[in-house]
PDB file of C-alpha atoms in Angstrom:
ATOM      1  CA  UNK A 622     -15.502 -36.716  12.177  1.00  0.00           C
ATOM      2  CA  UNK A 623     -13.384 -34.090  10.372  1.00  0.00           C
ATOM      3  CA  UNK A 624     -15.487 -34.513   7.250  1.00  0.00           C
ATOM      4  CA  UNK A 625     -18.721 -33.817   9.261  1.00  0.00           C
ATOM      5  CA  UNK A 626     -17.142 -30.816  10.893  1.00  0.00           C
ATOM      6  CA  UNK A 627     -16.061 -29.410   7.534  1.00  0.00           C
ATOM      7  CA  UNK A 628     -19.491 -29.987   6.142  1.00  0.00           C
ATOM      8  CA  UNK A 629     -21.034 -28.076   9.043  1.00  0.00           C
ATOM      9  CA  UNK A 630     -18.664 -25.083   8.548  1.00  0.00           C
ATOM     10  CA  UNK A 631     -19.439 -25.086   4.850  1.00  0.00           C
ATOM     11  CA  UNK A 632     -23.195 -25.051   5.547  1.00  0.00           C
ATOM     12  CA  UNK A 633     -22.883 -22.177   7.989  1.00  0.00           C
ATOM     13  CA  UNK A 634     -20.823 -20.258   5.457  1.00  0.00           C
ATOM     14  CA  UNK A 635     -23.547 -20.987   2.916  1.00  0.00           C
ATOM     15  CA  UNK A 636     -26.199 -19.491   5.144  1.00  0.00           C
ATOM     16  CA  UNK A 637     -24.089 -16.374   5.686  1.00  0.00           C
ATOM     17  CA  UNK A 638     -23.328 -16.111   1.922  1.00  0.00           C
ATOM     18  CA  UNK A 639     -26.980 -16.666   0.955  1.00  0.00           C
ATOM     19  CA  UNK A 640     -28.499 -14.282   3.543  1.00  0.00           C
ATOM     20  CA  UNK A 641     -25.932 -11.392   3.131  1.00  0.00           C
ATOM     21  CA  UNK A 642     -25.476 -11.997  -0.595  1.00  0.00           C
ATOM     22  CA  UNK A 643     -29.116 -11.697  -1.440  1.00  0.00           C
ATOM     23  CA  UNK A 644     -29.583  -8.723   0.888  1.00  0.00           C
ATOM     24  CA  UNK A 645     -26.655  -6.619  -0.363  1.00  0.00           C
ATOM     25  CA  UNK A 646     -26.534  -7.742  -3.985  1.00  0.00           C
ATOM     26  CA  UNK A 647     -30.225  -8.038  -4.804  1.00  0.00           C
ATOM     27  CA  UNK A 648     -32.551  -6.540  -2.173  1.00  0.00           C
ATOM     28  CA  UNK A 649     -30.767  -3.258  -1.549  1.00  0.00           C
ATOM     29  CA  UNK A 650     -29.868  -2.480  -5.257  1.00  0.00           C
ATOM     30  CA  UNK A 651     -33.514  -3.166  -6.200  1.00  0.00           C
ATOM     31  CA  UNK A 652     -34.724  -0.651  -3.611  1.00  0.00           C
ATOM     32  CA  UNK A 653     -36.835  -3.195  -1.869  1.00  0.00           C
ATOM     33  CA  UNK A 654     -37.860  -1.602   1.584  1.00  0.00           C
ATOM     34  CA  UNK A 655     -37.575  -4.484   4.106  1.00  0.00           C
ATOM     35  CA  UNK A 656     -37.975  -1.980   6.869  1.00  0.00           C
ATOM     36  CA  UNK A 657     -41.010  -0.247   5.525  1.00  0.00           C
ATOM     37  CA  UNK A 658     -38.963   2.809   4.433  1.00  0.00           C
ATOM     38  CA  UNK A 659     -39.173   4.243   0.955  1.00  0.00           C
ATOM     39  CA  UNK A 660     -36.808   2.925  -1.707  1.00  0.00           C
ATOM     40  CA  UNK A 661     -35.162   6.356  -1.935  1.00  0.00           C
ATOM     41  CA  UNK A 662     -32.901   8.234   0.495  1.00  0.00           C
ATOM     42  CA  UNK A 663     -32.146   6.265   3.567  1.00  0.00           C
ATOM     43  CA  UNK A 664     -34.153   3.204   2.444  1.00  0.00           C
ATOM     44  CA  UNK A 665     -30.918   1.210   1.793  1.00  0.00           C
ATOM     45  CA  UNK A 666     -29.575   1.949   5.230  1.00  0.00           C
ATOM     46  CA  UNK A 667     -32.899   0.954   6.834  1.00  0.00           C
ATOM     47  CA  UNK A 668     -32.973  -2.292   4.888  1.00  0.00           C
ATOM     48  CA  UNK A 669     -29.394  -3.075   5.824  1.00  0.00           C
ATOM     49  CA  UNK A 670     -30.200  -2.325   9.507  1.00  0.00           C
ATOM     50  CA  UNK A 671     -33.182  -4.724   9.384  1.00  0.00           C
ATOM     51  CA  UNK A 672     -30.797  -7.390   8.051  1.00  0.00           C
ATOM     52  CA  UNK A 673     -28.364  -6.658  10.771  1.00  0.00           C
ATOM     53  CA  UNK A 674     -31.217  -6.852  13.353  1.00  0.00           C
ATOM     54  CA  UNK A 675     -32.325 -10.271  12.123  1.00  0.00           C
ATOM     55  CA  UNK A 676     -28.761 -11.563  12.332  1.00  0.00           C
ATOM     56  CA  UNK A 677     -28.282 -10.131  15.849  1.00  0.00           C
ATOM     57  CA  UNK A 678     -31.548 -11.620  16.993  1.00  0.00           C
ATOM     58  CA  UNK A 679     -30.366 -15.106  15.867  1.00  0.00           C
ATOM     59  CA  UNK A 680     -26.962 -14.636  17.599  1.00  0.00           C
ATOM     60  CA  UNK A 681     -28.693 -13.397  20.846  1.00  0.00           C
ATOM     61  CA  UNK A 682     -31.099 -16.347  20.698  1.00  0.00           C
ATOM     62  CA  UNK A 683     -28.197 -18.723  20.767  1.00  0.00           C
ATOM     63  CA  UNK A 684     -27.256 -17.412  24.267  1.00  0.00           C
ATOM     64  CA  UNK A 685     -30.662 -18.400  25.719  1.00  0.00           C
ATOM     65  CA  UNK A 686     -30.129 -20.408  28.878  1.00  0.00           C
ATOM     66  CA  UNK A 687     -32.005 -23.443  27.607  1.00  0.00           C
ATOM     67  CA  UNK A 688     -29.890 -23.587  24.438  1.00  0.00           C
ATOM     68  CA  UNK A 689     -26.661 -23.539  26.461  1.00  0.00           C
ATOM     69  CA  UNK A 690     -27.818 -26.073  28.961  1.00  0.00           C
ATOM     70  CA  UNK A 691     -29.058 -28.537  26.323  1.00  0.00           C
ATOM     71  CA  UNK A 692     -25.981 -28.276  24.198  1.00  0.00           C
ATOM     72  CA  UNK A 693     -23.611 -28.389  27.162  1.00  0.00           C
ATOM     73  CA  UNK A 694     -25.207 -31.488  28.773  1.00  0.00           C
ATOM     74  CA  UNK A 695     -25.513 -33.363  25.479  1.00  0.00           C
ATOM     75  CA  UNK A 696     -21.963 -32.574  24.592  1.00  0.00           C
ATOM     76  CA  UNK A 697     -20.743 -33.771  27.975  1.00  0.00           C
ATOM     77  CA  UNK A 698     -22.685 -37.055  27.628  1.00  0.00           C
ATOM     78  CA  UNK A 699     -21.375 -37.822  24.069  1.00  0.00           C
ATOM     79  CA  UNK A 700     -17.851 -36.814  25.071  1.00  0.00           C
ATOM     80  CA  UNK A 701     -17.999 -39.128  28.059  1.00  0.00           C
ATOM     81  CA  UNK A 702     -18.747 -41.999  25.677  1.00  0.00           C
ATOM     82  CA  UNK A 703     -15.911 -41.054  23.337  1.00  0.00           C
ATOM     83  CA  UNK A 704     -18.330 -40.083  20.537  1.00  0.00           C
ATOM     84  CA  UNK A 705     -18.147 -37.125  18.170  1.00  0.00           C
ATOM     85  CA  UNK A 706     -19.726 -34.156  19.757  1.00  0.00           C
ATOM     86  CA  UNK A 707     -18.319 -31.076  17.969  1.00  0.00           C
ATOM     87  CA  UNK A 708     -21.492 -30.492  15.933  1.00  0.00           C
ATOM     88  CA  UNK A 709     -24.104 -30.792  18.689  1.00  0.00           C
ATOM     89  CA  UNK A 710     -24.801 -27.064  18.799  1.00  0.00           C
ATOM     90  CA  UNK A 711     -25.108 -26.926  14.979  1.00  0.00           C
ATOM     91  CA  UNK A 712     -27.766 -29.580  14.713  1.00  0.00           C
ATOM     92  CA  UNK A 713     -29.705 -28.121  17.736  1.00  0.00           C
ATOM     93  CA  UNK A 714     -29.648 -24.610  16.076  1.00  0.00           C
ATOM     94  CA  UNK A 715     -30.627 -26.155  12.673  1.00  0.00           C
ATOM     95  CA  UNK A 716     -33.691 -27.764  14.210  1.00  0.00           C
ATOM     96  CA  UNK A 717     -34.645 -24.622  16.119  1.00  0.00           C
ATOM     97  CA  UNK A 718     -34.169 -22.454  13.004  1.00  0.00           C
ATOM     98  CA  UNK A 719     -36.399 -24.694  10.991  1.00  0.00           C
ATOM     99  CA  UNK A 720     -39.460 -23.648  13.016  1.00  0.00           C
ATOM    100  CA  UNK A 721     -38.727 -20.021  12.561  1.00  0.00           C
ATOM    101  CA  UNK A 722     -38.094 -20.348   8.833  1.00  0.00           C
ATOM    102  CA  UNK A 723     -41.349 -22.274   8.368  1.00  0.00           C
ATOM    103  CA  UNK A 724     -43.386 -19.575  10.240  1.00  0.00           C
ATOM    104  CA  UNK A 725     -41.797 -16.852   8.114  1.00  0.00           C
ATOM    105  CA  UNK A 726     -42.719 -18.810   4.960  1.00  0.00           C
ATOM    106  CA  UNK A 727     -46.281 -19.054   6.165  1.00  0.00           C
ATOM    107  CA  UNK A 728     -46.209 -15.257   6.628  1.00  0.00           C
ATOM    108  CA  UNK A 729     -44.925 -14.657   3.192  1.00  0.00           C
ATOM    109  CA  UNK A 730     -47.747 -16.843   1.783  1.00  0.00           C
ATOM    110  CA  UNK A 731     -50.184 -14.376   3.215  1.00  0.00           C
ATOM    111  CA  UNK A 732     -51.461 -16.495   6.202  1.00  0.00           C
ATOM    112  CA  UNK A 733     -52.076 -13.381   8.280  1.00  0.00           C
ATOM    113  CA  UNK A 734     -53.704 -15.429  11.033  1.00  0.00           C
ATOM    114  CA  UNK A 735     -50.267 -16.775  11.936  1.00  0.00           C
ATOM    115  CA  UNK A 736     -48.916 -13.341  12.545  1.00  0.00           C
ATOM    116  CA  UNK A 737     -51.940 -12.032  14.505  1.00  0.00           C
ATOM    117  CA  UNK A 738     -51.956 -15.274  16.676  1.00  0.00           C
ATOM    118  CA  UNK A 739     -48.229 -14.829  17.492  1.00  0.00           C
ATOM    119  CA  UNK A 740     -48.739 -11.168  18.376  1.00  0.00           C
ATOM    120  CA  UNK A 741     -51.627 -11.941  20.624  1.00  0.00           C
ATOM    121  CA  UNK A 742     -50.375 -13.432  23.886  1.00  0.00           C
ATOM    122  CA  UNK A 743     -53.909 -14.635  24.778  1.00  0.00           C
ATOM    123  CA  UNK A 744     -54.446 -16.499  21.492  1.00  0.00           C
ATOM    124  CA  UNK A 745     -54.855 -20.301  21.530  1.00  0.00           C
ATOM    125  CA  UNK A 746     -51.689 -20.682  19.529  1.00  0.00           C
ATOM    126  CA  UNK A 747     -49.547 -18.761  21.932  1.00  0.00           C
ATOM    127  CA  UNK A 748     -51.213 -20.557  24.914  1.00  0.00           C
ATOM    128  CA  UNK A 749     -50.549 -24.090  23.509  1.00  0.00           C
ATOM    129  CA  UNK A 750     -47.058 -23.385  22.361  1.00  0.00           C
ATOM    130  CA  UNK A 751     -46.337 -21.552  25.647  1.00  0.00           C
ATOM    131  CA  UNK A 752     -46.921 -24.819  27.333  1.00  0.00           C
ATOM    132  CA  UNK A 753     -45.461 -27.291  24.837  1.00  0.00           C
ATOM    133  CA  UNK A 754     -42.175 -25.529  24.289  1.00  0.00           C
ATOM    134  CA  UNK A 755     -41.134 -24.988  27.945  1.00  0.00           C
ATOM    135  CA  UNK A 756     -42.465 -28.442  29.097  1.00  0.00           C
ATOM    136  CA  UNK A 757     -40.552 -30.206  26.325  1.00  0.00           C
ATOM    137  CA  UNK A 758     -37.326 -28.402  26.942  1.00  0.00           C
ATOM    138  CA  UNK A 759     -37.588 -28.743  30.684  1.00  0.00           C
ATOM    139  CA  UNK A 760     -38.172 -32.506  30.505  1.00  0.00           C
ATOM    140  CA  UNK A 761     -35.237 -32.878  28.166  1.00  0.00           C
ATOM    141  CA  UNK A 762     -32.965 -30.911  30.517  1.00  0.00           C
ATOM    142  CA  UNK A 763     -34.012 -32.965  33.499  1.00  0.00           C
ATOM    143  CA  UNK A 764     -33.635 -36.296  31.837  1.00  0.00           C
ATOM    144  CA  UNK A 765     -30.176 -35.544  30.292  1.00  0.00           C
ATOM    145  CA  UNK A 766     -29.013 -34.136  33.644  1.00  0.00           C
ATOM    146  CA  UNK A 767     -30.111 -37.490  35.252  1.00  0.00           C
ATOM    147  CA  UNK A 768     -28.211 -39.386  32.546  1.00  0.00           C
ATOM    148  CA  UNK A 769     -24.989 -37.418  33.280  1.00  0.00           C
ATOM    149  CA  UNK A 770     -25.323 -37.951  36.975  1.00  0.00           C
ATOM    150  CA  UNK A 771     -25.884 -41.742  36.539  1.00  0.00           C
ATOM    151  CA  UNK A 772     -22.921 -42.038  34.113  1.00  0.00           C
ATOM    152  CA  UNK A 773     -20.608 -40.186  36.588  1.00  0.00           C
ATOM    153  CA  UNK A 774     -21.657 -42.483  39.395  1.00  0.00           C
ATOM    154  CA  UNK A 775     -21.116 -45.602  37.363  1.00  0.00           C
ATOM    155  CA  UNK A 776     -17.685 -44.341  36.180  1.00  0.00           C
ATOM    156  CA  UNK A 777     -16.591 -43.933  39.737  1.00  0.00           C
ATOM    157  CA  UNK A 778     -17.870 -47.291  40.915  1.00  0.00           C
ATOM    158  CA  UNK A 779     -21.204 -46.194  42.327  1.00  0.00           C
ATOM    159  CA  UNK A 780     -24.691 -47.453  41.442  1.00  0.00           C
ATOM    160  CA  UNK A 781     -25.794 -46.122  38.110  1.00  0.00           C
ATOM    161  CA  UNK A 782     -26.537 -49.083  35.913  1.00  0.00           C
ATOM    162  CA  UNK A 783     -30.324 -49.436  36.749  1.00  0.00           C
ATOM    163  CA  UNK A 784     -30.862 -45.738  36.130  1.00  0.00           C
ATOM    164  CA  UNK A 785     -29.050 -45.822  32.799  1.00  0.00           C
ATOM    165  CA  UNK A 786     -31.076 -48.901  31.753  1.00  0.00           C
ATOM    166  CA  UNK A 787     -34.261 -46.991  32.674  1.00  0.00           C
ATOM    167  CA  UNK A 788     -33.160 -44.082  30.562  1.00  0.00           C
ATOM    168  CA  UNK A 789     -32.115 -46.453  27.746  1.00  0.00           C
ATOM    169  CA  UNK A 790     -34.716 -45.234  25.235  1.00  0.00           C
ATOM    170  CA  UNK A 791     -33.565 -41.677  25.646  1.00  0.00           C
ATOM    171  CA  UNK A 792     -29.960 -42.786  25.178  1.00  0.00           C
ATOM    172  CA  UNK A 793     -30.795 -44.408  21.961  1.00  0.00           C
ATOM    173  CA  UNK A 794     -32.865 -41.430  20.749  1.00  0.00           C
ATOM    174  CA  UNK A 795     -30.054 -38.934  21.182  1.00  0.00           C
ATOM    175  CA  UNK A 796     -26.944 -41.022  20.610  1.00  0.00           C
ATOM    176  CA  UNK A 797     -25.281 -38.694  18.006  1.00  0.00           C
ATOM    177  CA  UNK A 798     -25.130 -35.002  17.185  1.00  0.00           C
ATOM    178  CA  UNK A 799     -27.538 -35.198  14.256  1.00  0.00           C
ATOM    179  CA  UNK A 800     -30.301 -36.390  16.580  1.00  0.00           C
ATOM    180  CA  UNK A 801     -30.224 -32.944  18.207  1.00  0.00           C
ATOM    181  CA  UNK A 802     -32.027 -31.643  15.185  1.00  0.00           C
ATOM    182  CA  UNK A 803     -35.266 -33.055  16.585  1.00  0.00           C
ATOM    183  CA  UNK A 804     -34.533 -31.718  19.977  1.00  0.00           C
ATOM    184  CA  UNK A 805     -33.943 -28.234  18.532  1.00  0.00           C
ATOM    185  CA  UNK A 806     -37.181 -28.617  16.524  1.00  0.00           C
ATOM    186  CA  UNK A 807     -39.160 -29.408  19.726  1.00  0.00           C
ATOM    187  CA  UNK A 808     -37.493 -26.607  21.717  1.00  0.00           C
ATOM    188  CA  UNK A 809     -38.479 -24.184  18.929  1.00  0.00           C
ATOM    189  CA  UNK A 810     -42.230 -25.013  19.174  1.00  0.00           C
ATOM    190  CA  UNK A 811     -42.454 -22.635  22.107  1.00  0.00           C
ATOM    191  CA  UNK A 812     -41.394 -19.543  19.943  1.00  0.00           C
ATOM    192  CA  UNK A 813     -42.263 -17.295  22.769  1.00  0.00           C
ATOM    193  CA  UNK A 814     -38.936 -15.544  23.276  1.00  0.00           C
ATOM    194  CA  UNK A 815     -38.502 -11.961  22.441  1.00  0.00           C
ATOM    195  CA  UNK A 816     -35.873 -12.708  19.753  1.00  0.00           C
ATOM    196  CA  UNK A 817     -38.206 -15.061  17.793  1.00  0.00           C
ATOM    197  CA  UNK A 818     -41.218 -12.756  18.145  1.00  0.00           C
ATOM    198  CA  UNK A 819     -39.045  -9.821  17.109  1.00  0.00           C
ATOM    199  CA  UNK A 820     -37.959 -11.555  13.903  1.00  0.00           C
ATOM    200  CA  UNK A 821     -41.467 -12.632  13.027  1.00  0.00           C
ATOM    201  CA  UNK A 822     -42.621  -9.040  13.615  1.00  0.00           C
ATOM    202  CA  UNK A 823     -39.984  -7.852  11.126  1.00  0.00           C
ATOM    203  CA  UNK A 824     -40.996 -10.459   8.580  1.00  0.00           C
ATOM    204  CA  UNK A 825     -44.666  -9.661   9.106  1.00  0.00           C
ATOM    205  CA  UNK A 826     -44.124  -5.955   8.653  1.00  0.00           C
ATOM    206  CA  UNK A 827     -42.188  -6.673   5.496  1.00  0.00           C
ATOM    207  CA  UNK A 828     -45.010  -8.735   4.002  1.00  0.00           C
ATOM    208  CA  UNK A 829     -47.403  -5.819   4.420  1.00  0.00           C
ATOM    209  CA  UNK A 830     -45.613  -3.618   1.945  1.00  0.00           C
ATOM    210  CA  UNK A 831     -45.565  -5.513  -1.373  1.00  0.00           C
ATOM    211  CA  UNK A 832     -42.166  -7.010  -0.634  1.00  0.00           C
ATOM    212  CA  UNK A 833     -41.248 -10.074  -2.723  1.00  0.00           C
ATOM    213  CA  UNK A 834     -41.299 -13.347  -0.861  1.00  0.00           C
ATOM    214  CA  UNK A 835     -37.650 -14.128  -1.639  1.00  0.00           C
ATOM    215  CA  UNK A 836     -36.644 -10.767  -0.125  1.00  0.00           C
ATOM    216  CA  UNK A 837     -38.573 -11.375   3.113  1.00  0.00           C
ATOM    217  CA  UNK A 838     -37.028 -14.804   3.479  1.00  0.00           C
ATOM    218  CA  UNK A 839     -33.501 -13.246   3.765  1.00  0.00           C
ATOM    219  CA  UNK A 840     -34.475 -12.385   7.316  1.00  0.00           C
ATOM    220  CA  UNK A 841     -35.063 -15.925   8.691  1.00  0.00           C
ATOM    221  CA  UNK A 842     -31.865 -17.088   6.768  1.00  0.00           C
ATOM    222  CA  UNK A 843     -29.867 -14.298   8.453  1.00  0.00           C
ATOM    223  CA  UNK A 844     -31.414 -15.326  11.787  1.00  0.00           C
ATOM    224  CA  UNK A 845     -30.462 -18.920  11.237  1.00  0.00           C
ATOM    225  CA  UNK A 846     -26.900 -17.897  10.151  1.00  0.00           C
ATOM    226  CA  UNK A 847     -26.381 -15.905  13.379  1.00  0.00           C
ATOM    227  CA  UNK A 848     -27.774 -18.597  15.669  1.00  0.00           C
ATOM    228  CA  UNK A 849     -26.062 -21.560  13.981  1.00  0.00           C
ATOM    229  CA  UNK A 850     -22.639 -19.789  14.160  1.00  0.00           C
ATOM    230  CA  UNK A 851     -22.919 -19.031  17.868  1.00  0.00           C
ATOM    231  CA  UNK A 852     -24.488 -22.369  18.878  1.00  0.00           C
ATOM    232  CA  UNK A 853     -21.940 -24.292  16.883  1.00  0.00           C
ATOM    233  CA  UNK A 854     -19.135 -22.347  18.438  1.00  0.00           C
ATOM    234  CA  UNK A 855     -20.562 -22.977  21.911  1.00  0.00           C
ATOM    235  CA  UNK A 856     -20.716 -26.694  21.304  1.00  0.00           C
ATOM    236  CA  UNK A 857     -17.250 -26.897  19.899  1.00  0.00           C
ATOM    237  CA  UNK A 858     -15.825 -25.001  22.937  1.00  0.00           C
ATOM    238  CA  UNK A 859     -17.660 -27.286  25.283  1.00  0.00           C
ATOM    239  CA  UNK A 860     -16.387 -30.365  23.542  1.00  0.00           C
ATOM    240  CA  UNK A 861     -12.790 -29.122  23.818  1.00  0.00           C
ATOM    241  CA  UNK A 862     -13.262 -28.463  27.540  1.00  0.00           C
ATOM    242  CA  UNK A 863     -14.749 -31.967  28.137  1.00  0.00           C
ATOM    243  CA  UNK A 864     -11.867 -33.461  26.111  1.00  0.00           C
ATOM    244  CA  UNK A 865      -9.339 -32.566  28.821  1.00  0.00           C
ATOM    245  CA  UNK A 866      -8.441 -35.353  31.262  1.00  0.00           C
ATOM    246  CA  UNK A 867      -5.959 -35.283  34.026  1.00  0.00           C
ATOM    247  CA  UNK A 868      -3.173 -37.672  34.549  1.00  0.00           C
ATOM    248  CA  UNK A 869      -3.833 -38.240  38.255  1.00  0.00           C
ATOM    249  CA  UNK A 870      -6.924 -40.240  39.311  1.00  0.00           C
ATOM    250  CA  UNK A 871      -7.821 -37.808  42.100  1.00  0.00           C
ATOM    251  CA  UNK A 872      -7.477 -34.668  39.994  1.00  0.00           C
ATOM    252  CA  UNK A 873      -9.421 -36.422  37.170  1.00  0.00           C
ATOM    253  CA  UNK A 874     -12.234 -37.199  39.496  1.00  0.00           C
ATOM    254  CA  UNK A 875     -12.378 -33.603  40.704  1.00  0.00           C
ATOM    255  CA  UNK A 876     -12.407 -32.312  37.149  1.00  0.00           C
ATOM    256  CA  UNK A 877     -15.211 -34.688  36.066  1.00  0.00           C
ATOM    257  CA  UNK A 878     -17.172 -33.834  39.195  1.00  0.00           C
ATOM    258  CA  UNK A 879     -16.870 -30.125  38.708  1.00  0.00           C
ATOM    259  CA  UNK A 880     -17.790 -30.194  35.037  1.00  0.00           C
ATOM    260  CA  UNK A 881     -20.716 -32.566  35.521  1.00  0.00           C
ATOM    261  CA  UNK A 882     -21.947 -30.803  38.670  1.00  0.00           C
ATOM    262  CA  UNK A 883     -22.103 -27.439  36.920  1.00  0.00           C
ATOM    263  CA  UNK A 884     -23.910 -28.804  33.840  1.00  0.00           C
ATOM    264  CA  UNK A 885     -26.500 -30.603  35.865  1.00  0.00           C
ATOM    265  CA  UNK A 886     -27.160 -27.753  38.296  1.00  0.00           C
ATOM    266  CA  UNK A 887     -27.669 -25.385  35.373  1.00  0.00           C
ATOM    267  CA  UNK A 888     -29.997 -27.800  33.505  1.00  0.00           C
ATOM    268  CA  UNK A 889     -32.170 -28.492  36.603  1.00  0.00           C
ATOM    269  CA  UNK A 890     -32.238 -24.776  37.581  1.00  0.00           C
ATOM    270  CA  UNK A 891     -33.474 -23.679  34.136  1.00  0.00           C
ATOM    271  CA  UNK A 892     -35.947 -26.561  33.894  1.00  0.00           C
ATOM    272  CA  UNK A 893     -37.446 -25.658  37.265  1.00  0.00           C
ATOM    273  CA  UNK A 894     -37.851 -22.065  36.391  1.00  0.00           C
ATOM    274  CA  UNK A 895     -39.504 -22.895  33.115  1.00  0.00           C
ATOM    275  CA  UNK A 896     -41.921 -25.449  34.685  1.00  0.00           C
ATOM    276  CA  UNK A 897     -42.795 -23.036  37.460  1.00  0.00           C
ATOM    277  CA  UNK A 898     -43.613 -20.419  34.839  1.00  0.00           C
ATOM    278  CA  UNK A 899     -46.013 -22.808  33.020  1.00  0.00           C
ATOM    279  CA  UNK A 900     -47.810 -23.775  36.280  1.00  0.00           C
ATOM    280  CA  UNK A 901     -48.202 -20.209  37.434  1.00  0.00           C
ATOM    281  CA  UNK A 902     -49.544 -19.000  34.111  1.00  0.00           C
ATOM    282  CA  UNK A 903     -51.810 -21.907  33.358  1.00  0.00           C
ATOM    283  CA  UNK A 904     -52.789 -23.403  36.761  1.00  0.00           C
ATOM    284  CA  UNK A 905     -52.694 -20.114  38.668  1.00  0.00           C
ATOM    285  CA  UNK A 906     -50.473 -21.509  41.427  1.00  0.00           C
ATOM    286  CA  UNK A 907     -48.866 -18.933  43.779  1.00  0.00           C
ATOM    287  CA  UNK A 908     -46.398 -19.183  46.625  1.00  0.00           C
ATOM    288  CA  UNK A 909     -42.682 -20.175  46.035  1.00  0.00           C
ATOM    289  CA  UNK A 910     -43.575 -21.221  42.484  1.00  0.00           C
ATOM    290  CA  UNK A 911     -44.628 -17.599  41.703  1.00  0.00           C
ATOM    291  CA  UNK A 912     -41.203 -16.445  42.857  1.00  0.00           C
ATOM    292  CA  UNK A 913     -39.491 -19.003  40.803  1.00  0.00           C
ATOM    293  CA  UNK A 914     -41.524 -18.127  37.744  1.00  0.00           C
ATOM    294  CA  UNK A 915     -40.515 -14.454  38.109  1.00  0.00           C
ATOM    295  CA  UNK A 916     -36.789 -15.444  37.698  1.00  0.00           C
ATOM    296  CA  UNK A 917     -35.881 -14.189  34.242  1.00  0.00           C
ATOM    297  CA  UNK A 918     -33.826 -16.618  32.231  1.00  0.00           C
ATOM    298  CA  UNK A 919     -33.531 -14.393  29.054  1.00  0.00           C
ATOM    299  CA  UNK A 920     -30.255 -13.006  30.270  1.00  0.00           C
ATOM    300  CA  UNK A 921     -29.236 -16.117  32.219  1.00  0.00           C
ATOM    301  CA  UNK A 922     -27.591 -17.661  29.196  1.00  0.00           C
ATOM    302  CA  UNK A 923     -24.787 -14.998  29.220  1.00  0.00           C
ATOM    303  CA  UNK A 924     -24.259 -15.511  32.968  1.00  0.00           C
ATOM    304  CA  UNK A 925     -24.168 -19.333  32.424  1.00  0.00           C
ATOM    305  CA  UNK A 926     -21.683 -18.994  29.639  1.00  0.00           C
ATOM    306  CA  UNK A 927     -19.380 -16.835  31.823  1.00  0.00           C
ATOM    307  CA  UNK A 928     -19.641 -19.269  34.710  1.00  0.00           C
ATOM    308  CA  UNK A 929     -18.865 -22.243  32.470  1.00  0.00           C
ATOM    309  CA  UNK A 930     -15.795 -20.535  31.066  1.00  0.00           C
ATOM    310  CA  UNK A 931     -14.636 -19.346  34.516  1.00  0.00           C
ATOM    311  CA  UNK A 932     -15.084 -22.884  36.001  1.00  0.00           C
ATOM    312  CA  UNK A 933     -13.168 -24.506  33.163  1.00  0.00           C
ATOM    313  CA  UNK A 934     -10.349 -22.001  33.597  1.00  0.00           C
ATOM    314  CA  UNK A 935     -10.183 -22.479  37.362  1.00  0.00           C
ATOM    315  CA  UNK A 936     -10.248 -26.226  37.137  1.00  0.00           C
ATOM    316  CA  UNK A 937      -7.581 -26.305  34.363  1.00  0.00           C
ATOM    317  CA  UNK A 938      -5.192 -23.932  36.278  1.00  0.00           C
ATOM    318  CA  UNK A 939      -5.702 -25.788  39.573  1.00  0.00           C
ATOM    319  CA  UNK A 940      -4.972 -29.180  38.103  1.00  0.00           C
ATOM    320  CA  UNK A 941      -2.754 -28.039  35.188  1.00  0.00           C
ATOM    321  CA  UNK A 942      -0.157 -30.726  35.872  1.00  0.00           C
ATOM    322  CA  UNK A 943      -0.839 -33.963  34.070  1.00  0.00           C
ATOM    323  CA  UNK A 944      -3.534 -32.620  31.691  1.00  0.00           C
ATOM    324  CA  UNK A 945      -3.640 -34.127  28.285  1.00  0.00           C
ATOM    325  CA  UNK A 946      -6.031 -33.480  25.417  1.00  0.00           C
ATOM    326  CA  UNK A 947      -8.229 -36.240  24.154  1.00  0.00           C
ATOM    327  CA  UNK A 948      -8.700 -36.263  20.438  1.00  0.00           C
TER     328      UNK A 948
END
């Protein structure tokens, strides 16, 4: 487990070194205008600013509500089974970043139709991905929430075995952190968030001005570096929180219930909002669904992170006697 964690940290450092190293040591000294500015004067500052923007977009994307809910619920499930879960966030972000990197590569190859289709919200590409991404992520969140509830009920002597057997294929499909790569890849198929579109816009603008392909690709690398650093940190923090157990049976039950309840509620809420949005946009349904679809989840990730941290803090303080850390 330690070897895997060290490898993940080394890879994240490699992404940072590659992205910032190429930008600062090669792109800027060569006067390559990533931001469309001239190579003289303030061109270096503009190029550096574009790099910072790409990195910030990746870090911001890590705080999307569906990211946090998926990483949190998966980490909780693996931790419950005593399995390694420190790198759940890393593998999820790596899969998600793969989609963005591939799209940027297509842009650098001159496939202009990709850029125009992504920019046009009414295009067939945006329509299909606007359905596939949210539906896949919502179904994943609902299923893993069900698994966590069933596991908790079985742990405390309630019925849960039949449900867990029904969800057996899912359990086998995501039974280790590395399997989250595929989940992140599927989540990324939506690429309809402002952060991803913003990065692709930057990359597309760069390709219009005779910018070398290798210079343009520093942008998705920086994006991946920012997102992987934040998603990995989130997963590690969540794993540590779920590693706490109380010495008393009653306080242990309260702790498990609080942690699982918060994770499940967040996952179901986010999935419901996303599915409502898909139905309203593509089936033209109104009523309560229209109100649900109007709930913005772009900033919900920061709120969810704050609530998770606050809940962990309250539970730990309330039941501080008898807590031990599970390795």
